Amino acid sequence: MVAGPLLIVIFLVSIIFIILMTSKIRMNAFYVLILAALGVGLASGMSMENIVKVIKDGFGGTMGSIGIVIICGTTIGVLLERTGAAFSLADAILRIVGQKLVPLAMSISGFIVGIPIFCDSGFVVLSTLNKALAERAKISMSIMAVALGTALYSIHCLIPPHPGATGAAGIIGVDLGRVIMLGLPIAIFPAFVGYLWAIKIGRKYDVPAVPDVTYEQLQAKHATMPNPLHAAIPIIIPVILIALKSIGLLPGHPFGTGAVYNIFVLIGDPQIALLIGVFLALTLVRSWTKEVLGNWLVDGVEKAGVILAITAAGGAFGAILKATPIGAYIGSTLATLGLGIFIPFIIAVALKTAQGSSTVAILTTAALVSPMLASLGLASGWGPTIAVLAMGAGSMIASHANDSYFWVVSRFSNLDVPTALKVYTTSTIVTGVTAMVMISLLSLILL
């Protein structure tokens, strides 16, 4: 087995390979991560038989821990979109916040709707309403785009069941409930800072809205949409169940160790809680036709397919790194710098900025950092959870032209590239830094 400084060379070559293949060659991240795992195994001197075994175990283990979570989360998002529940929630929030605070209403809507829906899908779903409200209130789309985009983005990078945070938790072995319990309140801060950035910077650019339909036409179209409270149930209940299980597992056993505890352990498991969420989302459907039970549910599974493959490949890459001395060697080297929690943040920032995908950035960082956790002082207690959140914060910086979400935000908001870079890309830097500041403050309390 290779040892010493050559391990750092192998590490750097694997990172450069991942960045070049995903950003320049545009090869699917699944194949890139599997090839990187093979390359690291061979370069480190692992036996052929062991390389294959570790990759298979890493891939299967990750799929087993997060597969159902991602599929169910994606399906809930599809059902919220198809039933008009997402619009119902946004419209209700608008009525509560008021017409004078339309950007804030869209920011809150993005934050709530974004819990089960991936950020790009959520932006597409809410973009029609976003443009209609911008035209109605005579507000620049540069403001509306950033307010909605950063709220969705904050949730997407920090909270399960989104694939980055979910996959990182699976690779490192962190309870998803803990990630949600800490990540959800932390995500509020970057989302709110994103809203403030939208108001401050967005107002400098006049980008008129060109809506496909008016707000009144949207209301007429969704006249039979679900009640807002009903629409929120598939989002809120799974989160509560997962959090209750995590609370029940705390050392003090607040729910005891009897029947109540066992019930929460079952229904609070993320796999079961989100499966319950799917059935709660099905209650939003007026009639369970073949289209609903067939096409809609199939769409949820199919949309999750690519994400699952990439996430599990990240698990395979992480397993190879754990099986070699690379992580321990680099971890002990970096530990002398005294950066601790900032190591996963910095690595995620570099990967995100270089290759564009937040999901790939978090998964790759998790694979690299997992063997280093002990050296960084993050291997016990809340340390692994804080590390996952730090990776999420880093994966927010910076969304620009190599990020597909950048193009979703700009194209669906009529922003040209220079304007999008000035208002949206800068907002992702500010929100990512904000998230990391809050995570650092939390680490002072919990670590």
Coordinates of C-alpha atoms in Angstrom, one line a residue:
M1 CA 0.0 0.0 0.0
V2 CA 1.3 3.5 -0.9
A3 CA 2.3 5.7 2.0
G4 CA 3.6 9.2 2.7
P5 CA 3.3 12.4 0.5
L6 CA 2.5 10.3 -2.6
L7 CA -1.0 9.9 -1.1
I8 CA -1.5 13.6 -1.4
V9 CA -0.6 13.4 -5.1
I10 CA -3.1 10.6 -5.6
F11 CA -5.7 12.7 -3.8
L12 CA -5.1 15.8 -5.9
V13 CA -5.1 13.9 -9.2
S14 CA -8.4 12.3 -8.3
I15 CA -9.9 15.7 -7.6
I16 CA -8.6 17.3 -10.8
F17 CA -9.9 14.3 -12.7
I18 CA -13.4 14.7 -11.2
I19 CA -13.4 18.5 -12.0
L20 CA -12.2 18.1 -15.6
M21 CA -14.5 15.2 -16.5
T22 CA -17.6 16.8 -15.1
S23 CA -17.1 20.4 -16.0
K24 CA -15.1 20.2 -19.3
I25 CA -15.9 16.9 -20.8
R26 CA -19.4 16.9 -19.4
M27 CA -19.3 13.1 -18.6
N28 CA -22.1 12.0 -16.2
A29 CA -20.9 12.2 -12.6
F30 CA -21.8 8.6 -12.0
Y31 CA -19.1 7.3 -14.4
V32 CA -16.6 9.9 -13.2
L33 CA -16.9 8.9 -9.6
I34 CA -16.7 5.2 -10.3
L35 CA -13.7 5.7 -12.5
A36 CA -12.1 7.9 -9.8
A37 CA -12.7 5.2 -7.2
L38 CA -11.0 2.6 -9.5
G39 CA -8.1 4.9 -10.1
V40 CA -7.5 5.8 -6.5
G41 CA -7.7 2.1 -5.5
L42 CA -5.2 1.0 -8.2
A43 CA -2.8 4.0 -7.5
S44 CA -2.9 3.2 -3.7
G45 CA -1.8 -0.4 -4.3
M46 CA -5.1 -2.1 -3.3
S47 CA -5.6 -5.6 -4.7
M48 CA -8.0 -6.0 -7.6
E49 CA -10.3 -8.2 -5.7
N50 CA -10.5 -5.7 -2.8
I51 CA -11.1 -2.7 -5.0
V52 CA -14.1 -4.4 -6.6
K53 CA -15.5 -5.5 -3.2
V54 CA -15.1 -2.1 -1.6
I55 CA -16.7 -0.3 -4.6
K56 CA -19.7 -2.7 -4.5
D57 CA -20.1 -2.4 -0.7
G58 CA -19.8 1.4 -0.8
F59 CA -22.3 1.7 -3.6
G60 CA -24.8 -0.7 -2.1
G61 CA -24.4 0.6 1.4
T62 CA -25.1 4.2 0.3
M63 CA -28.1 3.1 -1.8
G64 CA -29.5 1.2 1.1
S65 CA -29.2 4.1 3.5
I66 CA -30.6 6.9 1.3
G67 CA -32.3 5.3 -1.7
I68 CA -35.9 5.2 -0.3
V69 CA -35.5 8.7 1.1
I70 CA -34.6 10.3 -2.2
I71 CA -37.2 8.4 -4.2
C72 CA -40.0 9.3 -1.7
G73 CA -38.9 12.9 -1.4
T74 CA -38.9 13.3 -5.2
T75 CA -42.3 11.7 -5.5
I76 CA -43.7 14.1 -2.9
G77 CA -42.4 17.0 -5.0
V78 CA -44.0 15.6 -8.1
L79 CA -47.4 15.3 -6.4
L80 CA -47.2 18.8 -4.9
E81 CA -46.5 20.1 -8.3
R82 CA -49.2 18.2 -10.2
T83 CA -52.0 18.8 -7.7
G84 CA -51.4 22.5 -7.5
A85 CA -50.5 22.2 -3.9
A86 CA -47.3 24.2 -4.4
F87 CA -49.2 27.1 -5.9
S88 CA -51.8 26.8 -3.1
L89 CA -49.0 27.2 -0.4
A90 CA -47.4 30.1 -2.3
D91 CA -50.7 31.9 -2.7
A92 CA -51.6 31.5 0.9
I93 CA -48.3 32.9 2.0
L94 CA -48.8 35.9 -0.3
R95 CA -52.1 36.6 1.3
I96 CA -50.5 36.5 4.8
V97 CA -47.5 38.5 4.0
G98 CA -49.3 41.0 1.8
Q99 CA -49.0 42.5 -1.7
K100 CA -46.4 45.1 -0.6
L101 CA -43.9 42.3 0.3
V102 CA -44.2 40.1 -2.7
P103 CA -40.5 39.2 -2.8
L104 CA -40.6 38.1 0.8
A105 CA -43.7 36.0 0.1
M106 CA -41.9 34.2 -2.8
S107 CA -38.8 33.7 -0.6
I108 CA -40.9 32.1 2.2
S109 CA -42.8 30.1 -0.5
G110 CA -39.5 28.8 -1.9
F111 CA -38.2 27.9 1.5
I112 CA -41.3 25.8 2.4
V113 CA -42.0 24.3 -1.0
G114 CA -38.3 23.6 -1.4
I115 CA -38.2 21.1 1.5
P116 CA -39.3 18.1 -0.7
I117 CA -38.7 19.6 -4.2
F118 CA -35.3 20.0 -5.8
C119 CA -34.3 23.6 -6.3
D120 CA -34.4 23.6 -10.1
S121 CA -37.8 21.9 -10.2
G122 CA -39.1 24.2 -7.5
F123 CA -38.0 27.3 -9.4
V124 CA -39.7 26.0 -12.5
V125 CA -42.9 25.2 -10.7
L126 CA -43.1 28.7 -9.0
S127 CA -41.6 30.7 -11.8
T128 CA -45.0 31.3 -13.5
L129 CA -46.4 32.8 -10.2
N130 CA -43.1 34.7 -9.6
K131 CA -43.3 36.4 -13.0
A132 CA -47.1 37.1 -12.7
L133 CA -46.6 38.7 -9.3
A134 CA -43.6 40.7 -10.5
E135 CA -45.7 42.2 -13.4
R136 CA -48.7 42.8 -11.1
A137 CA -46.6 44.6 -8.5
K138 CA -44.2 46.3 -11.0
I139 CA -41.1 44.8 -9.4
S140 CA -37.9 43.9 -11.3
M141 CA -37.4 40.3 -12.0
S142 CA -33.8 40.7 -10.7
I143 CA -35.3 41.0 -7.3
M144 CA -37.9 38.3 -7.6
A145 CA -35.4 35.8 -9.1
V146 CA -32.9 36.2 -6.3
A147 CA -35.5 36.1 -3.6
L148 CA -37.0 32.9 -4.8
G149 CA -33.8 31.3 -6.1
T150 CA -31.8 31.7 -2.9
A151 CA -34.5 30.4 -0.6
L152 CA -34.8 27.2 -2.7
Y153 CA -31.0 27.0 -2.9
S154 CA -30.5 27.2 0.9
I155 CA -32.8 24.3 1.5
H156 CA -31.4 22.3 -1.4
C157 CA -27.8 22.5 -0.1
L158 CA -28.5 21.9 3.6
I159 CA -31.5 19.7 4.2
P160 CA -32.4 16.0 3.4
P161 CA -34.2 14.6 1.5
H162 CA -32.2 16.6 -1.0
P163 CA -29.5 14.4 -2.5
G164 CA -26.3 16.2 -1.4
A165 CA -27.0 16.4 2.3
T166 CA -28.7 13.0 2.2
G167 CA -25.8 11.3 0.4
A168 CA -23.2 13.0 2.6
A169 CA -25.0 11.8 5.7
G170 CA -25.1 8.3 4.3
I171 CA -21.4 8.3 3.4
I172 CA -20.3 9.7 6.8
G173 CA -22.9 7.7 8.8
V174 CA -25.0 10.6 10.3
D175 CA -28.6 10.4 11.4
L176 CA -30.7 12.3 8.9
G177 CA -32.9 13.5 11.7
R178 CA -30.0 15.3 13.3
V179 CA -29.1 17.0 10.0
I180 CA -32.7 18.2 9.6
M181 CA -33.0 19.4 13.2
L182 CA -29.8 21.5 12.9
G183 CA -30.0 22.3 9.2
L184 CA -33.6 23.6 9.0
P185 CA -33.2 26.5 11.4
I186 CA -29.7 27.3 10.0
A187 CA -31.1 27.5 6.4
I188 CA -33.5 30.3 7.5
F189 CA -30.5 32.7 7.9
P190 CA -29.0 32.3 4.3
A191 CA -32.5 32.4 2.9
F192 CA -33.3 35.7 4.7
V193 CA -29.9 37.2 3.7
G194 CA -30.7 36.2 0.1
Y195 CA -34.0 38.1 0.3
L196 CA -32.2 41.2 1.7
W197 CA -29.5 40.9 -1.0
A198 CA -32.3 40.7 -3.6
I199 CA -33.8 43.9 -2.4
K200 CA -30.5 45.7 -2.1
I201 CA -28.7 44.6 -5.3
G202 CA -31.7 43.6 -7.4
R203 CA -33.2 47.0 -7.4
K204 CA -30.2 48.3 -9.3
Y205 CA -31.3 46.4 -12.4
D206 CA -34.6 46.9 -14.2
V207 CA -35.7 43.6 -15.7
P208 CA -39.3 43.7 -16.7
A209 CA -41.4 40.6 -16.1
V210 CA -43.0 39.0 -19.2
P211 CA -45.5 36.6 -17.7
D212 CA -47.2 33.9 -19.7
V213 CA -50.4 34.4 -17.7
T214 CA -51.6 36.9 -15.2
Y215 CA -52.0 36.3 -11.5
E216 CA -55.8 36.3 -11.9
Q217 CA -55.6 33.7 -14.7
L218 CA -53.4 31.5 -12.4
Q219 CA -56.0 31.8 -9.7
A220 CA -58.7 30.7 -12.1
K221 CA -56.6 27.8 -13.4
H222 CA -56.0 26.6 -9.8
A223 CA -59.5 27.2 -8.6
T224 CA -59.9 23.7 -7.3
M225 CA -56.4 23.4 -5.8
P226 CA -56.0 21.9 -2.3
N227 CA -56.4 23.8 0.9
P228 CA -53.1 25.4 2.0
L229 CA -53.1 23.6 5.3
H230 CA -53.8 20.3 3.6
A231 CA -51.0 21.1 1.0
A232 CA -48.5 21.6 3.8
I233 CA -49.2 18.3 5.6
P234 CA -47.0 16.1 3.3
I235 CA -44.1 18.5 4.0
I236 CA -44.5 19.1 7.7
I237 CA -45.5 15.6 9.0
P238 CA -42.4 13.7 7.8
V239 CA -40.1 16.4 9.1
I240 CA -41.8 16.2 12.5
L241 CA -41.6 12.4 12.6
I242 CA -37.9 12.3 11.8
A243 CA -37.2 15.0 14.4
L244 CA -39.2 13.1 17.0
K245 CA -37.2 10.0 16.4
S246 CA -33.9 11.9 16.8
I247 CA -35.1 13.5 20.0
G248 CA -36.1 10.0 21.3
L249 CA -32.7 8.7 20.6
L250 CA -31.0 11.4 22.7
P251 CA -29.0 10.0 25.7
G252 CA -31.7 11.1 28.2
H253 CA -34.4 9.1 26.3
P254 CA -37.1 11.8 26.7
F255 CA -39.8 9.4 25.4
G256 CA -38.6 6.5 27.6
T257 CA -37.8 3.1 26.1
G258 CA -41.2 1.6 25.9
A259 CA -44.0 1.5 23.4
V260 CA -44.0 5.2 22.6
Y261 CA -40.2 5.1 21.9
N262 CA -40.6 2.1 19.7
I263 CA -43.3 3.7 17.7
F264 CA -41.3 6.8 17.1
V265 CA -38.2 4.7 16.1
L266 CA -40.4 3.1 13.4
I267 CA -42.4 5.9 12.0
G268 CA -39.6 8.4 12.6
D269 CA -37.1 6.5 10.5
P270 CA -36.5 8.7 7.4
Q271 CA -37.4 5.9 5.0
I272 CA -40.8 5.3 6.7
A273 CA -41.5 9.0 7.5
L274 CA -41.1 10.0 3.8
L275 CA -43.1 7.0 2.7
I276 CA -45.9 8.2 5.0
G277 CA -45.4 11.6 3.3
V278 CA -46.0 10.1 -0.1
F279 CA -49.4 8.7 1.0
L280 CA -50.3 12.0 2.6
A281 CA -49.4 13.7 -0.7
L282 CA -51.7 11.3 -2.5
T283 CA -54.6 12.6 -0.4
L284 CA -54.2 15.9 -2.3
V285 CA -55.3 14.1 -5.4
R286 CA -59.0 14.4 -6.1
S287 CA -59.3 10.9 -7.6
W288 CA -56.7 8.0 -7.7
T289 CA -56.8 7.3 -11.4
K290 CA -54.4 5.2 -13.4
E291 CA -52.6 8.4 -14.4
V292 CA -52.0 9.3 -10.8
L293 CA -51.0 5.9 -9.5
G294 CA -49.2 5.1 -12.7
N295 CA -47.6 8.0 -14.4
W296 CA -47.2 10.5 -11.5
L297 CA -45.7 7.9 -9.2
V298 CA -43.5 6.6 -12.0
D299 CA -42.3 10.1 -12.7
G300 CA -41.2 10.4 -9.1
V301 CA -39.1 7.2 -9.3
E302 CA -37.7 8.1 -12.7
K303 CA -36.6 11.6 -11.6
A304 CA -34.8 10.1 -8.6
G305 CA -33.0 7.5 -10.7
V306 CA -30.1 9.7 -12.0
I307 CA -29.6 11.3 -8.6
L308 CA -29.6 7.9 -6.9
A309 CA -26.9 6.6 -9.3
I310 CA -24.6 9.6 -8.7
T311 CA -25.2 9.5 -4.9
A312 CA -24.4 5.8 -4.7
A313 CA -21.3 6.3 -6.9
G314 CA -20.2 9.0 -4.4
G315 CA -20.6 6.4 -1.7
A316 CA -18.3 4.0 -3.7
F317 CA -15.7 6.7 -4.0
G318 CA -15.9 7.4 -0.3
A319 CA -15.5 3.7 0.5
I320 CA -12.3 3.5 -1.5
L321 CA -10.9 6.5 0.2
K322 CA -11.7 5.0 3.6
A323 CA -10.0 1.8 2.6
T324 CA -6.8 3.6 1.8
P325 CA -4.5 5.7 4.1
I326 CA -5.3 8.8 2.1
G327 CA -7.9 10.3 4.4
A328 CA -6.0 9.7 7.6
Y329 CA -2.8 11.0 6.2
I330 CA -4.3 14.2 4.8
G331 CA -6.4 14.6 7.9
S332 CA -3.4 14.5 10.2
T333 CA -1.6 17.0 7.9
L334 CA -4.5 19.4 7.8
A335 CA -5.2 19.1 11.5
T336 CA -1.9 21.0 12.1
L337 CA -3.5 24.0 10.5
G338 CA -6.2 24.2 13.2
L339 CA -9.0 24.9 10.7
G340 CA -11.2 22.1 11.9
I341 CA -14.8 22.6 10.7
F342 CA -13.6 24.9 7.9
I343 CA -11.8 22.1 6.1
P344 CA -15.0 20.5 4.7
F345 CA -16.3 23.9 3.9
I346 CA -13.2 25.0 1.9
I347 CA -13.1 21.7 0.0
A348 CA -16.8 22.0 -0.9
V349 CA -16.3 25.6 -2.1
A350 CA -13.4 24.6 -4.3
L351 CA -15.3 21.7 -5.9
K352 CA -18.6 23.6 -6.3
T353 CA -16.9 26.6 -8.0
A354 CA -14.8 24.4 -10.2
Q355 CA -17.4 21.9 -11.5
G356 CA -20.8 23.5 -10.9
S357 CA -22.9 20.8 -9.2
S358 CA -23.7 21.2 -5.5
T359 CA -24.6 17.6 -5.2
V360 CA -21.3 16.4 -6.7
A361 CA -19.4 18.9 -4.5
I362 CA -21.1 17.6 -1.3
L363 CA -20.7 13.9 -2.2
T364 CA -17.1 14.3 -3.2
T365 CA -16.3 16.3 -0.1
A366 CA -18.0 13.8 2.1
A367 CA -16.0 11.0 0.5
L368 CA -12.7 12.9 1.0
V369 CA -13.5 14.2 4.5
S370 CA -15.0 11.1 6.1
P371 CA -11.6 9.4 6.8
M372 CA -10.3 12.7 8.2
L373 CA -13.1 13.3 10.8
A374 CA -11.1 12.0 13.7
S375 CA -8.0 14.1 12.8
L376 CA -10.2 17.2 12.5
G377 CA -11.9 16.6 15.9
L378 CA -15.3 15.9 14.2
A379 CA -15.7 12.2 14.7
S380 CA -18.0 12.1 17.7
G381 CA -21.1 13.7 19.1
W382 CA -22.5 16.4 16.9
G383 CA -19.2 16.6 15.0
P384 CA -20.2 14.5 11.9
T385 CA -23.5 16.4 11.6
I386 CA -21.8 19.8 11.8
A387 CA -19.3 18.5 9.1
V388 CA -22.2 17.6 6.8
L389 CA -23.7 21.1 7.2
A390 CA -20.4 22.8 6.6
M391 CA -20.1 20.8 3.3
G392 CA -23.6 22.1 2.4
A393 CA -22.7 25.7 3.1
G394 CA -19.6 25.3 0.9
S395 CA -21.6 23.8 -1.9
M396 CA -23.6 27.0 -2.2
I397 CA -20.5 29.0 -3.3
A398 CA -20.7 29.9 -6.1
S399 CA -23.4 29.2 -8.6
H400 CA -22.3 30.5 -11.9
A401 CA -22.3 29.5 -15.6
N402 CA -21.2 25.9 -15.0
D403 CA -24.2 25.3 -12.7
S404 CA -27.4 24.1 -14.3
Y405 CA -29.4 25.9 -11.6
F406 CA -27.8 29.2 -12.6
W407 CA -29.4 28.8 -16.1
V408 CA -32.7 27.8 -14.6
V409 CA -32.8 31.0 -12.5
S410 CA -31.6 33.3 -15.3
R411 CA -33.7 31.9 -18.2
F412 CA -36.9 31.6 -16.3
S413 CA -36.5 35.1 -15.0
N414 CA -35.5 36.9 -18.2
L415 CA -32.0 37.7 -16.8
D416 CA -29.1 38.1 -19.2
V417 CA -25.9 36.5 -18.2
P418 CA -24.1 39.6 -16.9
T419 CA -27.1 40.6 -14.8
A420 CA -27.5 37.1 -13.4
L421 CA -23.8 37.0 -12.4
K422 CA -24.1 40.4 -10.7
V423 CA -27.3 39.7 -8.8
Y424 CA -27.6 35.9 -8.4
T425 CA -24.1 34.6 -8.4
T426 CA -23.1 37.2 -5.8
S427 CA -26.1 36.2 -3.7
T428 CA -24.9 32.6 -3.5
I429 CA -21.6 33.7 -2.2
V430 CA -23.2 35.8 0.5
T431 CA -25.7 33.1 1.5
G432 CA -23.0 30.4 1.6
V433 CA -20.8 32.6 3.9
T434 CA -23.9 33.3 6.0
A435 CA -24.7 29.6 6.4
M436 CA -21.1 28.9 7.4
V437 CA -21.0 31.7 10.0
M438 CA -24.1 30.2 11.6
I439 CA -22.7 26.7 11.5
S440 CA -19.5 27.9 13.1
L441 CA -21.4 29.6 15.9
L442 CA -23.4 26.4 16.4
S443 CA -20.2 24.4 16.6
L444 CA -18.9 26.5 19.4
I445 CA -21.9 25.4 21.5
L446 CA -22.2 21.7 20.4
L447 CA -18.5 20.7 19.9

